[in-house]
Amino acid sequence: MKDQNTVDRVKAAKKAFQSLYQNHAEVVAQSPGRAEIIGNHTDYNNGYALSAGISRYTYTCISRKTDGKIQVFSEGYSKKPEEFEIDNIQKGEHAHWLNYIKGVVYELNKRKPLAGANIYISSDVPSSGGVSSSAALELSVATALCGLFAIDVDPVNKARMCQSAENGSFVGIPCGFLDQASSGLAKKDTLLFLDFLPTDTMPVSKIDYIPFDFSKHGLSFIVMVDKEVKRNLGSSGYPARRKMCEDSISHLSKILGKEIRSLRDVSIYEFESSRVKLKNIDPVMRKRVEHVVYENQRVLDAVEALKQEAVEEFGKILTDSGKSALELYELDEKTPELTKLITKGREIDGVLGIRNMGGGFSAIGLALVCQDALESFQDELSYEYGSGLEYIPFELSQGAEVLTALSNS
Ligand code: GLA
């Protein structure tokens, strides 16, 4: 049974679809935004993360056609439907959102040629809210296309194709796998544990579901975002951070005298024994490596804390993650607002844990807050931070799926 918001949104989207395309949507799919609970910049280092789907979704209504073209209308962005040919996809200079869909169509069409489709998109995932509206869009469209054309791809590889869509030439953002994996694989009322060490056939070597009822402990998650602070993973320090981690591998291999595939292979003990040598080679590199090596351990510790129902400890680990991301990974480079957001938030009563979330170079945070302090937290943080903060409270929500009952109603 879907919540009323989903039922209402899908009903409205199907109606709009029908009046726009003069036929019925055959399939309706949804995919949520994601929250990075902990595991910051660990994905491209083959490490660990804990994430969740949030209770904001992108819905895709779709029907088949046979002219080799995709027509798309997005409620948030379009005045009229956009169209492109499946066998001749060109990156658009305008309609940036459409490039994500082109990337998804391009990837799926390689797997199974697509005949053509009418698409209508409706979403309540805030864009530039730091909850990966792009992954929600990619997974929602991919899930709808797979449902419509009976494309047989497992959820992990479907998410991987969506990451390729984002990394590829239509969008060109060098993100890791966290966002697409989370939006694609999340489950209701659970946290998603991901081990990003690829195998020969899979982009992850472990996926675990950790059911946890935070409300039983009187707690809620909330995302805080200053949308005025613009962010762009492609041109920001994200690729630079990524490259420095990769460059550190050959140095650490030499220092430790062993083969290292990624920072995932470096234990805390090994890092500590290399600290001085690494610092002498490059003091900034030492900081970046320290963040990733300890962050991996924090993810494992956070999982353990949940298993023990030790929510205060869990919150403390989240806060430590945030301190490390600011002090060692310097994700507030050029955006001092991020430091202000997190440090002001730390001081507010009722906050169990608070950290930055996602790529950084923005002002986006995640907090675990006592439910009875949720309102005062927002009031106080807005007062301390200054104007312009938006809040996204959320529940742990289901990942990408075809809404069979709502498709048929
Ligand atoms: C962004 C990227 C992810 C991940 C996070 C940081 O969200 O898209 O792949 O690297 O930043 O953890």
CSV table of N, CA, C and O in Angstrom, one decimal, residues 5-106:
chain,number,residue,atom,x,y,z
A,5,ASN,N,0.5,10.6,-0.6
A,5,ASN,CA,1.2,11.5,-1.5
A,5,ASN,C,1.6,10.8,-2.8
A,5,ASN,O,1.4,11.4,-3.9
A,6,THR,N,2.0,9.6,-2.8
A,6,THR,CA,2.4,8.9,-4.0
A,6,THR,C,1.2,8.6,-4.8
A,6,THR,O,1.2,8.8,-6.1
A,7,VAL,N,0.1,8.2,-4.2
A,7,VAL,CA,-1.2,7.9,-4.9
A,7,VAL,C,-1.6,9.1,-5.6
A,7,VAL,O,-1.9,9.1,-6.8
A,8,ASP,N,-1.6,10.3,-4.9
A,8,ASP,CA,-2.1,11.5,-5.5
A,8,ASP,C,-1.2,12.0,-6.7
A,8,ASP,O,-1.7,12.4,-7.7
A,9,ARG,N,0.1,11.9,-6.5
A,9,ARG,CA,1.0,12.4,-7.5
A,9,ARG,C,0.9,11.5,-8.8
A,9,ARG,O,1.0,12.0,-9.9
A,10,VAL,N,0.9,10.2,-8.5
A,10,VAL,CA,0.8,9.3,-9.7
A,10,VAL,C,-0.5,9.5,-10.5
A,10,VAL,O,-0.5,9.6,-11.7
A,11,LYS,N,-1.6,9.7,-9.7
A,11,LYS,CA,-2.9,9.9,-10.4
A,11,LYS,C,-2.8,11.2,-11.2
A,11,LYS,O,-3.2,11.2,-12.4
A,12,ALA,N,-2.3,12.3,-10.7
A,12,ALA,CA,-2.2,13.5,-11.4
A,12,ALA,C,-1.2,13.4,-12.6
A,12,ALA,O,-1.5,13.9,-13.7
A,13,ALA,N,-0.1,12.6,-12.4
A,13,ALA,CA,0.8,12.5,-13.5
A,13,ALA,C,0.2,11.6,-14.7
A,13,ALA,O,0.4,12.0,-15.8
A,14,LYS,N,-0.5,10.6,-14.3
A,14,LYS,CA,-1.2,9.8,-15.3
A,14,LYS,C,-2.2,10.6,-16.1
A,14,LYS,O,-2.3,10.4,-17.4
A,15,LYS,N,-2.9,11.4,-15.4
A,15,LYS,CA,-3.9,12.3,-16.1
A,15,LYS,C,-3.2,13.2,-17.1
A,15,LYS,O,-3.6,13.4,-18.2
A,16,ALA,N,-2.1,13.9,-16.6
A,16,ALA,CA,-1.4,14.8,-17.4
A,16,ALA,C,-0.8,14.1,-18.6
A,16,ALA,O,-0.8,14.6,-19.7
A,17,PHE,N,-0.3,12.9,-18.4
A,17,PHE,CA,0.3,12.0,-19.5
A,17,PHE,C,-0.7,11.8,-20.6
A,17,PHE,O,-0.5,12.0,-21.7
A,18,GLN,N,-1.9,11.5,-20.1
A,18,GLN,CA,-3.0,11.2,-21.1
A,18,GLN,C,-3.4,12.4,-21.9
A,18,GLN,O,-3.6,12.3,-23.1
A,19,SER,N,-3.5,13.5,-21.3
A,19,SER,CA,-3.9,14.7,-22.1
A,19,SER,C,-2.8,15.2,-23.0
A,19,SER,O,-3.0,15.7,-24.0
A,20,LEU,N,-1.5,14.9,-22.6
A,20,LEU,CA,-0.4,15.3,-23.4
A,20,LEU,C,-0.2,14.4,-24.6
A,20,LEU,O,0.0,14.8,-25.7
A,21,TYR,N,-0.2,13.1,-24.3
A,21,TYR,CA,0.1,12.1,-25.4
A,21,TYR,C,-1.1,11.4,-26.0
A,21,TYR,O,-0.9,10.6,-26.9
A,22,GLN,N,-2.3,11.7,-25.5
A,22,GLN,CA,-3.5,11.1,-26.0
A,22,GLN,C,-3.5,9.5,-25.9
A,22,GLN,O,-4.1,8.9,-26.8
A,23,ASN,N,-2.7,9.0,-25.0
A,23,ASN,CA,-2.9,7.6,-24.7
A,23,ASN,C,-2.6,7.3,-23.2
A,23,ASN,O,-2.2,8.2,-22.5
A,24,HIS,N,-2.8,6.1,-22.8
A,24,HIS,CA,-2.6,5.8,-21.4
A,24,HIS,C,-1.1,5.4,-21.1
A,24,HIS,O,-0.5,4.8,-21.9
A,25,ALA,N,-0.7,5.8,-19.9
A,25,ALA,CA,0.7,5.3,-19.5
A,25,ALA,C,0.6,3.8,-19.2
A,25,ALA,O,-0.4,3.3,-18.6
A,26,GLU,N,1.5,3.0,-19.8
A,26,GLU,CA,1.5,1.6,-19.6
A,26,GLU,C,2.2,1.2,-18.3
A,26,GLU,O,1.8,0.1,-17.7
A,27,VAL,N,3.2,1.9,-18.0
A,27,VAL,CA,4.0,1.6,-16.8
A,27,VAL,C,4.3,2.8,-16.0
A,27,VAL,O,4.5,3.9,-16.6
A,28,VAL,N,4.2,2.7,-14.7
A,28,VAL,CA,4.6,3.9,-13.8
A,28,VAL,C,5.7,3.4,-12.9
A,28,VAL,O,5.6,2.3,-12.3
A,29,ALA,N,6.8,4.1,-12.8
A,29,ALA,CA,7.9,3.7,-11.9
A,29,ALA,C,8.3,4.9,-11.0
A,29,ALA,O,8.0,6.0,-11.3
A,30,GLN,N,8.9,4.5,-9.9
A,30,GLN,CA,9.4,5.6,-9.0
A,30,GLN,C,10.8,5.3,-8.5
A,30,GLN,O,11.2,4.1,-8.4
A,31,SER,N,11.5,6.3,-8.2
A,31,SER,CA,12.8,6.1,-7.5
A,31,SER,C,13.1,7.3,-6.5
A,31,SER,O,12.8,8.4,-6.9
A,32,PRO,N,13.6,7.0,-5.4
A,32,PRO,CA,13.8,8.0,-4.4
A,32,PRO,C,15.1,8.8,-4.5
A,32,PRO,O,16.1,8.3,-5.1
A,33,GLY,N,15.1,10.0,-3.9
A,33,GLY,CA,16.4,10.6,-3.6
A,33,GLY,C,17.2,9.8,-2.6
A,33,GLY,O,16.6,8.9,-2.0
A,34,ARG,N,18.4,10.1,-2.3
A,34,ARG,CA,19.2,9.3,-1.4
A,34,ARG,C,19.8,10.2,-0.3
A,34,ARG,O,20.1,11.3,-0.4
A,35,ALA,N,20.0,9.5,0.9
A,35,ALA,CA,20.8,10.2,1.9
A,35,ALA,C,22.0,9.3,2.2
A,35,ALA,O,22.0,8.1,2.3
A,36,GLU,N,23.2,10.0,2.2
A,36,GLU,CA,24.4,9.4,2.6
A,36,GLU,C,24.5,9.5,4.1
A,36,GLU,O,24.7,10.5,4.6
A,37,ILE,N,24.2,8.3,4.7
A,37,ILE,CA,24.1,8.4,6.2
A,37,ILE,C,25.6,8.5,6.7
A,37,ILE,O,25.9,9.3,7.6
A,38,ILE,N,26.5,7.6,6.2
A,38,ILE,CA,27.9,7.8,6.5
A,38,ILE,C,28.7,7.0,5.5
A,38,ILE,O,28.2,6.1,4.9
A,39,GLY,N,29.9,7.4,5.3
A,39,GLY,CA,30.7,6.8,4.2
A,39,GLY,C,30.9,7.9,3.1
A,39,GLY,O,30.4,7.8,2.1
A,40,ASN,N,31.8,8.9,3.5
A,40,ASN,CA,31.9,10.1,2.7
A,40,ASN,C,33.2,9.9,1.8
A,40,ASN,O,34.3,9.8,2.3
A,41,HIS,N,33.0,10.0,0.5
A,41,HIS,CA,34.0,9.8,-0.5
A,41,HIS,C,34.7,8.5,-0.3
A,41,HIS,O,35.9,8.4,-0.6
A,42,THR,N,34.0,7.5,0.1
A,42,THR,CA,34.6,6.2,0.2
A,42,THR,C,34.2,5.3,-1.1
A,42,THR,O,34.9,4.4,-1.3
A,43,ASP,N,33.2,5.7,-1.8
A,43,ASP,CA,32.7,4.8,-2.9
A,43,ASP,C,33.8,4.6,-4.0
A,43,ASP,O,34.1,3.5,-4.3
A,44,TYR,N,34.4,5.7,-4.4
A,44,TYR,CA,35.4,5.6,-5.5
A,44,TYR,C,36.7,5.1,-4.9
A,44,TYR,O,37.7,4.9,-5.7
A,45,ASN,N,36.8,4.9,-3.6
A,45,ASN,CA,38.0,4.3,-3.1
A,45,ASN,C,37.8,2.8,-2.7
A,45,ASN,O,38.5,2.2,-1.9
A,46,ASN,N,36.7,2.2,-3.3
A,46,ASN,CA,36.3,0.8,-3.1
A,46,ASN,C,36.1,0.5,-1.6
A,46,ASN,O,36.3,-0.6,-1.1
A,47,GLY,N,35.6,1.5,-0.9
A,47,GLY,CA,35.3,1.3,0.6
A,47,GLY,C,33.9,1.0,0.9
A,47,GLY,O,33.2,0.3,0.1
A,48,TYR,N,33.4,1.5,2.1
A,48,TYR,CA,32.1,1.1,2.6
A,48,TYR,C,31.2,2.4,2.7
A,48,TYR,O,31.8,3.5,2.9
A,49,ALA,N,29.9,2.2,2.7
A,49,ALA,CA,29.0,3.3,3.0
A,49,ALA,C,27.7,2.8,3.5
A,49,ALA,O,27.4,1.6,3.3
A,50,LEU,N,27.0,3.6,4.2
A,50,LEU,CA,25.7,3.3,4.8
A,50,LEU,C,24.8,4.4,4.2
A,50,LEU,O,25.1,5.6,4.4
A,51,SER,N,23.7,4.0,3.5
A,51,SER,CA,22.9,5.0,2.9
A,51,SER,C,21.4,4.6,3.0
A,51,SER,O,21.1,3.6,3.6
A,52,ALA,N,20.6,5.5,2.5
A,52,ALA,CA,19.1,5.2,2.5
A,52,ALA,C,18.4,5.9,1.4
A,52,ALA,O,18.9,6.9,0.9
A,53,GLY,N,17.2,5.4,1.0
A,53,GLY,CA,16.3,6.1,0.1
A,53,GLY,C,15.6,7.1,1.0
A,53,GLY,O,15.3,6.8,2.2
A,54,ILE,N,15.2,8.3,0.5
A,54,ILE,CA,14.4,9.2,1.3
A,54,ILE,C,13.0,9.3,0.8
A,54,ILE,O,12.8,8.8,-0.3
A,55,SER,N,12.1,9.8,1.6
A,55,SER,CA,10.7,9.8,1.2
A,55,SER,C,10.3,10.9,0.2
A,55,SER,O,9.4,11.6,0.4
A,56,ARG,N,11.2,11.1,-0.8
A,56,ARG,CA,10.9,12.0,-1.9
A,56,ARG,C,11.2,11.2,-3.2
A,56,ARG,O,12.3,10.6,-3.2
A,57,TYR,N,10.3,11.3,-4.1
A,57,TYR,CA,10.5,10.4,-5.3
A,57,TYR,C,10.4,11.1,-6.6
A,57,TYR,O,9.7,12.1,-6.7
A,58,THR,N,11.0,10.5,-7.6
A,58,THR,CA,10.8,10.9,-9.0
A,58,THR,C,9.9,9.8,-9.7
A,58,THR,O,10.3,8.6,-9.6
A,59,TYR,N,8.8,10.2,-10.3
A,59,TYR,CA,7.9,9.3,-10.9
A,59,TYR,C,8.0,9.4,-12.4
A,59,TYR,O,8.1,10.5,-12.9
A,60,THR,N,8.0,8.2,-13.1
A,60,THR,CA,8.0,8.2,-14.5
A,60,THR,C,6.8,7.4,-15.1
A,60,THR,O,6.7,6.3,-14.7
A,61,CYS,N,6.0,8.1,-15.9
A,61,CYS,CA,4.9,7.4,-16.6
A,61,CYS,C,5.4,7.2,-18.0
A,61,CYS,O,6.0,8.1,-18.6
A,62,ILE,N,5.1,6.1,-18.6
A,62,ILE,CA,5.7,5.8,-19.9
A,62,ILE,C,4.7,4.9,-20.7
A,62,ILE,O,4.0,4.1,-20.2
A,63,SER,N,4.8,5.1,-22.0
A,63,SER,CA,4.1,4.2,-23.0
A,63,SER,C,5.0,4.0,-24.2
A,63,SER,O,5.9,4.8,-24.5
A,64,ARG,N,4.7,3.0,-24.9
A,64,ARG,CA,5.5,2.5,-26.0
A,64,ARG,C,5.1,3.2,-27.3
A,64,ARG,O,4.0,3.5,-27.5
A,65,LYS,N,6.1,3.5,-28.2
A,65,LYS,CA,5.8,3.8,-29.5
A,65,LYS,C,6.9,3.2,-30.4
A,65,LYS,O,7.8,2.6,-29.9
A,66,THR,N,6.8,3.3,-31.7
A,66,THR,CA,7.6,2.5,-32.6
A,66,THR,C,8.4,3.3,-33.6
A,66,THR,O,9.0,2.8,-34.5
A,67,ASP,N,8.5,4.6,-33.4
A,67,ASP,CA,9.2,5.5,-34.4
A,67,ASP,C,10.7,5.7,-34.1
A,67,ASP,O,11.3,6.6,-34.7
A,68,GLY,N,11.2,5.0,-33.1
A,68,GLY,CA,12.6,5.1,-32.8
A,68,GLY,C,12.9,6.4,-32.0
A,68,GLY,O,14.1,6.8,-32.0
A,69,LYS,N,11.9,7.1,-31.5
A,69,LYS,CA,12.1,8.4,-30.8
A,69,LYS,C,11.7,8.3,-29.4
A,69,LYS,O,10.7,7.6,-29.1
A,70,ILE,N,12.3,9.1,-28.6
A,70,ILE,CA,11.8,9.3,-27.2
A,70,ILE,C,11.3,10.7,-27.1
A,70,ILE,O,11.9,11.7,-27.5
A,71,GLN,N,10.1,10.8,-26.5
A,71,GLN,CA,9.5,12.1,-26.2
A,71,GLN,C,9.4,12.2,-24.7
A,71,GLN,O,9.0,11.3,-24.1
A,72,VAL,N,9.9,13.3,-24.2
A,72,VAL,CA,9.9,13.5,-22.7
A,72,VAL,C,9.3,14.8,-22.3
A,72,VAL,O,9.7,15.9,-22.9
A,73,PHE,N,8.5,14.8,-21.3
A,73,PHE,CA,8.0,16.0,-20.7
A,73,PHE,C,8.3,15.9,-19.2
A,73,PHE,O,8.0,14.9,-18.5
A,74,SER,N,9.0,16.9,-18.6
A,74,SER,CA,9.3,16.9,-17.2
A,74,SER,C,8.5,18.1,-16.5
A,74,SER,O,8.7,19.3,-16.9
A,75,GLU,N,7.7,17.8,-15.6
A,75,GLU,CA,6.8,18.8,-14.9
A,75,GLU,C,7.6,20.0,-14.5
A,75,GLU,O,7.2,21.2,-14.6
A,76,GLY,N,8.8,19.7,-13.9
A,76,GLY,CA,9.6,20.8,-13.3
A,76,GLY,C,10.3,21.7,-14.3
A,76,GLY,O,10.6,22.8,-14.0
A,77,TYR,N,10.5,21.2,-15.5
A,77,TYR,CA,11.4,21.9,-16.5
A,77,TYR,C,10.8,22.2,-17.8
A,77,TYR,O,11.3,23.1,-18.5
A,78,SER,N,9.8,21.4,-18.3
A,78,SER,CA,9.4,21.6,-19.7
A,78,SER,C,8.2,22.5,-19.9
A,78,SER,O,7.3,22.6,-19.0
A,79,LYS,N,8.2,23.2,-21.0
A,79,LYS,CA,7.0,23.9,-21.4
A,79,LYS,C,6.3,23.0,-22.5
A,79,LYS,O,5.0,23.0,-22.6
A,80,LYS,N,7.1,22.3,-23.3
A,80,LYS,CA,6.5,21.3,-24.2
A,80,LYS,C,7.4,20.1,-24.3
A,80,LYS,O,8.6,20.2,-23.8
A,81,PRO,N,6.9,19.0,-24.8
A,81,PRO,CA,7.8,17.8,-24.8
A,81,PRO,C,9.1,17.9,-25.6
A,81,PRO,O,9.0,18.6,-26.6
A,82,GLU,N,10.1,17.4,-25.1
A,82,GLU,CA,11.4,17.4,-25.9
A,82,GLU,C,11.4,16.0,-26.6
A,82,GLU,O,10.9,15.1,-26.2
A,83,GLU,N,12.2,16.0,-27.7
A,83,GLU,CA,12.2,14.7,-28.5
A,83,GLU,C,13.7,14.5,-28.9
A,83,GLU,O,14.4,15.4,-29.3
A,84,PHE,N,14.1,13.2,-28.9
A,84,PHE,CA,15.3,12.8,-29.5
A,84,PHE,C,15.3,11.4,-30.1
A,84,PHE,O,14.4,10.6,-29.8
A,85,GLU,N,16.2,11.2,-31.1
A,85,GLU,CA,16.2,9.9,-31.8
A,85,GLU,C,17.1,8.9,-31.0
A,85,GLU,O,18.3,9.3,-30.7
A,86,ILE,N,16.6,7.7,-30.8
A,86,ILE,CA,17.4,6.8,-30.0
A,86,ILE,C,18.7,6.4,-30.7
A,86,ILE,O,19.7,6.2,-30.0
A,87,ASP,N,18.7,6.3,-32.0
A,87,ASP,CA,20.0,5.9,-32.6
A,87,ASP,C,20.9,7.1,-33.0
A,87,ASP,O,21.9,6.9,-33.7
A,88,ASN,N,20.5,8.3,-32.6
A,88,ASN,CA,21.3,9.4,-32.9
A,88,ASN,C,21.2,10.4,-31.8
A,88,ASN,O,20.8,11.5,-32.0
A,89,ILE,N,21.7,10.0,-30.6
A,89,ILE,CA,21.5,10.9,-29.5
A,89,ILE,C,22.7,11.9,-29.4
A,89,ILE,O,23.8,11.5,-29.5
A,90,GLN,N,22.3,13.1,-29.3
A,90,GLN,CA,23.3,14.2,-29.2
A,90,GLN,C,23.2,14.9,-27.8
A,90,GLN,O,22.0,15.1,-27.3
A,91,LYS,N,24.3,15.2,-27.3
A,91,LYS,CA,24.3,16.0,-26.0
A,91,LYS,C,23.6,17.3,-26.2
A,91,LYS,O,24.0,18.0,-27.2
A,92,GLY,N,22.7,17.7,-25.4
A,92,GLY,CA,22.0,19.0,-25.6
A,92,GLY,C,22.8,20.1,-24.8
A,92,GLY,O,23.3,19.9,-23.7
A,93,GLU,N,22.8,21.3,-25.3
A,93,GLU,CA,23.5,22.4,-24.6
A,93,GLU,C,22.5,23.0,-23.6
A,93,GLU,O,22.9,23.6,-22.6
A,94,HIS,N,21.2,23.0,-24.0
A,94,HIS,CA,20.2,23.4,-23.0
A,94,HIS,C,19.5,22.2,-22.4
A,94,HIS,O,20.0,21.1,-22.6
A,95,ALA,N,18.4,22.4,-21.7
A,95,ALA,CA,17.7,21.3,-21.1
A,95,ALA,C,18.7,20.3,-20.5
A,95,ALA,O,18.7,19.1,-20.9
A,96,HIS,N,19.4,20.8,-19.5
A,96,HIS,CA,20.5,19.9,-18.9
A,96,HIS,C,19.9,18.6,-18.4
A,96,HIS,O,20.5,17.6,-18.5
A,97,TRP,N,18.7,18.7,-17.8
A,97,TRP,CA,18.1,17.5,-17.2
A,97,TRP,C,17.9,16.4,-18.2
A,97,TRP,O,17.9,15.2,-17.9
A,98,LEU,N,17.7,16.8,-19.5
A,98,LEU,CA,17.4,15.8,-20.6
A,98,LEU,C,18.6,15.0,-20.9
A,98,LEU,O,18.5,13.8,-21.3
A,99,ASN,N,19.8,15.6,-20.6
A,99,ASN,CA,21.0,14.8,-20.9
A,99,ASN,C,21.1,13.5,-20.0
A,99,ASN,O,21.7,12.5,-20.4
A,100,TYR,N,20.6,13.6,-18.8
A,100,TYR,CA,20.6,12.4,-17.9
A,100,TYR,C,19.7,11.3,-18.5
A,100,TYR,O,20.1,10.2,-18.5
A,101,ILE,N,18.6,11.7,-19.1
A,101,ILE,CA,17.7,10.8,-19.7
A,101,ILE,C,18.3,10.2,-21.0
A,101,ILE,O,18.3,9.0,-21.2
A,102,LYS,N,19.0,11.1,-21.7
A,102,LYS,CA,19.7,10.6,-22.9
A,102,LYS,C,20.7,9.5,-22.5
A,102,LYS,O,20.9,8.5,-23.2
A,103,GLY,N,21.4,9.8,-21.5
A,103,GLY,CA,22.5,8.9,-21.0
A,103,GLY,C,21.9,7.5,-20.7
A,103,GLY,O,22.4,6.5,-21.0
A,104,VAL,N,20.7,7.5,-20.0
A,104,VAL,CA,20.1,6.3,-19.6
A,104,VAL,C,19.6,5.5,-20.8
A,104,VAL,O,19.8,4.3,-20.9
A,105,VAL,N,18.9,6.2,-21.7
A,105,VAL,CA,18.4,5.6,-22.9
A,105,VAL,C,19.6,5.0,-23.7
A,105,VAL,O,19.5,3.9,-24.2
A,106,TYR,N,20.7,5.8,-23.8
A,106,TYR,CA,21.8,5.3,-24.6
A,106,TYR,C,22.4,4.0,-23.9
A,106,TYR,O,22.6,3.0,-24.7
